[in-house]
C-alpha positions as a LaTeX table, in Angstrom:
\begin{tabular}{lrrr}
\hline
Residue & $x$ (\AA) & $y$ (\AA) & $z$ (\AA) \\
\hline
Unk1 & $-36.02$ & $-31.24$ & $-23.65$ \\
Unk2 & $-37.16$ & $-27.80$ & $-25.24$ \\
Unk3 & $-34.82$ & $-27.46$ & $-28.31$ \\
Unk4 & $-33.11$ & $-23.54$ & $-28.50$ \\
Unk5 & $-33.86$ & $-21.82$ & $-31.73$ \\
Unk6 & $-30.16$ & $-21.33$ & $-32.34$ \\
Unk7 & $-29.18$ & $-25.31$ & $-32.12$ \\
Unk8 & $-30.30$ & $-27.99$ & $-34.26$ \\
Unk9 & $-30.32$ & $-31.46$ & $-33.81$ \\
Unk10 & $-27.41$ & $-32.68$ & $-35.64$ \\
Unk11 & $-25.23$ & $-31.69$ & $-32.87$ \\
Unk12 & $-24.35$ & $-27.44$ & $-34.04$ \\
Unk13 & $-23.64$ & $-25.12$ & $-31.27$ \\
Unk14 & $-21.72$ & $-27.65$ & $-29.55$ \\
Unk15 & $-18.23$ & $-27.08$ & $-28.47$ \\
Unk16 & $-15.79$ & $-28.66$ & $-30.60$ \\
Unk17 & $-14.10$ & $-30.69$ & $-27.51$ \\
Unk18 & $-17.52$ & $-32.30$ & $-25.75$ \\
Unk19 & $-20.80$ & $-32.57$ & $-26.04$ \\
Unk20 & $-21.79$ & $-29.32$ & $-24.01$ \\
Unk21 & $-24.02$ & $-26.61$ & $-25.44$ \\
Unk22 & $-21.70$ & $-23.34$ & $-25.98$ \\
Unk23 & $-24.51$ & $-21.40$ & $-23.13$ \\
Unk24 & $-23.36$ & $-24.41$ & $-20.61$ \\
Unk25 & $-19.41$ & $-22.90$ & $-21.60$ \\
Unk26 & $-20.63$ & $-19.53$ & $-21.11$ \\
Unk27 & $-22.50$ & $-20.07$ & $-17.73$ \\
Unk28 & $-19.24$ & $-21.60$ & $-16.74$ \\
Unk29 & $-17.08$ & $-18.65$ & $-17.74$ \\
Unk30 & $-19.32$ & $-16.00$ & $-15.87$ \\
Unk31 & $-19.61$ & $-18.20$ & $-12.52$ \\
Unk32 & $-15.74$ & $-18.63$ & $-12.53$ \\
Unk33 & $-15.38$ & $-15.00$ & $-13.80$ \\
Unk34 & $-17.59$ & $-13.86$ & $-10.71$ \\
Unk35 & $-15.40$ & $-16.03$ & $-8.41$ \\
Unk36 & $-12.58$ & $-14.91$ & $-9.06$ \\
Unk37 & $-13.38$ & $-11.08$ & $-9.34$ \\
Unk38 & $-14.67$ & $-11.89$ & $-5.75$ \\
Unk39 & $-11.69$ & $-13.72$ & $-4.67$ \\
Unk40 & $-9.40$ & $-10.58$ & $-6.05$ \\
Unk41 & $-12.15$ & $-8.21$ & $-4.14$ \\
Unk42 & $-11.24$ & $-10.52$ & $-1.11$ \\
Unk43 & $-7.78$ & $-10.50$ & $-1.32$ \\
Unk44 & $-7.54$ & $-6.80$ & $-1.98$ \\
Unk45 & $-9.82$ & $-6.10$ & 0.88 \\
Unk46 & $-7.38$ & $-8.36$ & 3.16 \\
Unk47 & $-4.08$ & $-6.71$ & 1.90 \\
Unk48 & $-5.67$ & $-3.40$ & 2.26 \\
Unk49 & $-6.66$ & $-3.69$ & 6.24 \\
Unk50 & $-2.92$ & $-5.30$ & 6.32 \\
Unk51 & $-1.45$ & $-2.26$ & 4.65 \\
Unk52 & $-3.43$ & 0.43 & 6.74 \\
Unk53 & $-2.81$ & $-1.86$ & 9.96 \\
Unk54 & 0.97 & $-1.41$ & 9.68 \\
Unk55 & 0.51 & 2.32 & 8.37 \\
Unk56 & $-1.14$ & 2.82 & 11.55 \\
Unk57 & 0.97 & 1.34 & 13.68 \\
Unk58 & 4.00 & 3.12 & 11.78 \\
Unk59 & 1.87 & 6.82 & 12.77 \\
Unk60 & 1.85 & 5.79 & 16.16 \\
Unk61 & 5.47 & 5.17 & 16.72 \\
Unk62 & 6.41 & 8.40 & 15.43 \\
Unk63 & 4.00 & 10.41 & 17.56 \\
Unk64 & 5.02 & 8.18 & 20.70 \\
Unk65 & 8.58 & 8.83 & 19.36 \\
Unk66 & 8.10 & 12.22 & 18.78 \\
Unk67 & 6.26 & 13.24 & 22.20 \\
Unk68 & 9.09 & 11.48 & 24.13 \\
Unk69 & 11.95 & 12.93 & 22.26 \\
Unk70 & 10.30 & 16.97 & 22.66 \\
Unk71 & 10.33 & 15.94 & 26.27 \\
Unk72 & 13.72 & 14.73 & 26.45 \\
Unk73 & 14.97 & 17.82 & 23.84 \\
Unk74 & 12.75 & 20.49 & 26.17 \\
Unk75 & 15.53 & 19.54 & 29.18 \\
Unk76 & 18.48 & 18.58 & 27.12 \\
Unk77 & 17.64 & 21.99 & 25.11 \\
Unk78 & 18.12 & 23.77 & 28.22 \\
Unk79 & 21.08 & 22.24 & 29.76 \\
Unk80 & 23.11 & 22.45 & 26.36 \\
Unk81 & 22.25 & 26.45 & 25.82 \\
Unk82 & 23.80 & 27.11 & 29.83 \\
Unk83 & 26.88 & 25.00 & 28.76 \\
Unk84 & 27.37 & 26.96 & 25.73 \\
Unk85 & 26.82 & 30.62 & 27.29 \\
Unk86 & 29.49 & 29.50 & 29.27 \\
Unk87 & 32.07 & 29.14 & 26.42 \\
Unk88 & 30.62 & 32.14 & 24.71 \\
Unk89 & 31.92 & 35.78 & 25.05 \\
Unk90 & 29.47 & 37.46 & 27.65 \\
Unk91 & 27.79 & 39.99 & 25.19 \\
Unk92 & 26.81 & 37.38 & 22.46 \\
Unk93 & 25.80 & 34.48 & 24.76 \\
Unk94 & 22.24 & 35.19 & 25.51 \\
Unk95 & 21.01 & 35.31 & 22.16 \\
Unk96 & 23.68 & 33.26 & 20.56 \\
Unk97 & 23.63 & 30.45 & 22.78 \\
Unk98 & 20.32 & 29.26 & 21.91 \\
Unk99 & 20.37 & 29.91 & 18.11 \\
Unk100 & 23.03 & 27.53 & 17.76 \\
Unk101 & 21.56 & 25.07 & 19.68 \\
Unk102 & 17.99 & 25.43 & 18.14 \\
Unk103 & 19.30 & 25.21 & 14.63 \\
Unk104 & 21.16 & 22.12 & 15.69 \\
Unk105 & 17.46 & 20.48 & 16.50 \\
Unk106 & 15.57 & 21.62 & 13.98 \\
Unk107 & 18.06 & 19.91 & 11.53 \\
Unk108 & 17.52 & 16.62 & 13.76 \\
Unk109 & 13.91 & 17.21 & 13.88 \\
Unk110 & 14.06 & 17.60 & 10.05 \\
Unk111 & 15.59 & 14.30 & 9.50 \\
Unk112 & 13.32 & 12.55 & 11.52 \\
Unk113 & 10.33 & 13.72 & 10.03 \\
Unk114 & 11.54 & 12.53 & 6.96 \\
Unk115 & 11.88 & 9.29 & 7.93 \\
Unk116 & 8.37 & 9.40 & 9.54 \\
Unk117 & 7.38 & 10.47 & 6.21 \\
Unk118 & 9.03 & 7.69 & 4.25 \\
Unk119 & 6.90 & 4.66 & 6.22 \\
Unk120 & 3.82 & 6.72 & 5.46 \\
Unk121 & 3.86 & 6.97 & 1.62 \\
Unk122 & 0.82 & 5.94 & $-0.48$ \\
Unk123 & 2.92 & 3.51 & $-2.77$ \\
Unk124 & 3.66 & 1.43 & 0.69 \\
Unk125 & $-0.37$ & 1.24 & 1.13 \\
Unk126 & $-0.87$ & $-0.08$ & $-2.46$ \\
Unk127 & $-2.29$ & $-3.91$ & $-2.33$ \\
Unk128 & 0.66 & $-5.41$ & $-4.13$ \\
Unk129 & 0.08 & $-8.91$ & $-4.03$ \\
Unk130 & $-3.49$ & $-7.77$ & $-5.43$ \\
Unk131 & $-2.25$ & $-5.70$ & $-8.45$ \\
Unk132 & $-0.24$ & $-9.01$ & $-9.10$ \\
Unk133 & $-2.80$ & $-11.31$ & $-9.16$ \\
Unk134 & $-4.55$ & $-9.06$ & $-11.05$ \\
Unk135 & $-1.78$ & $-8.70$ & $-13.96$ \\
Unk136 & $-1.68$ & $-12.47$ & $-13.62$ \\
Unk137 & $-5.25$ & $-12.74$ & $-14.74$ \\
Unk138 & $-5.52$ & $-10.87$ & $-17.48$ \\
Unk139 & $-2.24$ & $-12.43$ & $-18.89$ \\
Unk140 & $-3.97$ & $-16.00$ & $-18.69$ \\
Unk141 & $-7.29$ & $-14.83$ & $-19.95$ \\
Unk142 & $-5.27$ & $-13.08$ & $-22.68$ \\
Unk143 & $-3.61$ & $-16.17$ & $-23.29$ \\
Unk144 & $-6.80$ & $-18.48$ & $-23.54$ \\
Unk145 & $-8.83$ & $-16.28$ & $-25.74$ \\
Unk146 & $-5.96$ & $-16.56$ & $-28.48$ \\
\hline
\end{tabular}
């Protein structure tokens, strides 16, 4: 067994609670450093297609939503500005009419955007259970080189 200049033979450069050479520690610490970096890597990559997945899912809903709602508005839209030129006084109707009831769905529309908008924030798409783990093992490697 080829000696390394840095040891003797009386046992120095051993760790104090075995007989294994500190490089056998070391090659130890990398290997399980590398698997877990990879495992995190994993896991992030995982929670990631999870997190775009339901963003997805969430943009589609709102366009389906949306399509079928400016349908239903485009007929509703017309039926409510005929009701209301009815109750109107004849000279303010035609242009009135429809100016309250467009202002009444753009403030609809507005709110529903909004809450399209809400699902579809970044901080939703953030890995969470990633960032955890993360914070988790730094704390314990903190922890173990005190």
């Amino acid at each position: 067994m080829a000696m390394n200049p840095s040891t003797s033979g009386d046992g120095a450069g051993r760790a104090a609670t075995g007989n294994r050479p500190i490089a056998g520690l070391f090659s130890d610490l990398w290997r399980e450093t590398t698997t877990l970096v990879h495992d995190e890597m994993e896991l992030a990559k995982v929670e990631l297609t999870q997190r775009v997945s339901d963003a997805g899912r969430g943009a589609g809903a709102v366009a389906i939503g949306g399509a079928i709602l400016f349908a239903g508005v485009l007929v509703l839209l017309g039926a409510a500005v005929a009701a209301l030129m009815m109750m109107l006084p004849p000279q303010v109707a035609p242009w009135l009419a429809p100016l309250i009831v467009g202002a009444v769905v753009c403030i609809v529309g507005a709110i529903a955007l909004r809450s399209g908008r809400q699902r579809l924030k970044a901080r939703n798409l953030a890995p969470q259970r990633t960032l955890e783990s993360l914070r988790q093992d730094r704390q314990l490697a903190r922890e173990h080189l005190q």
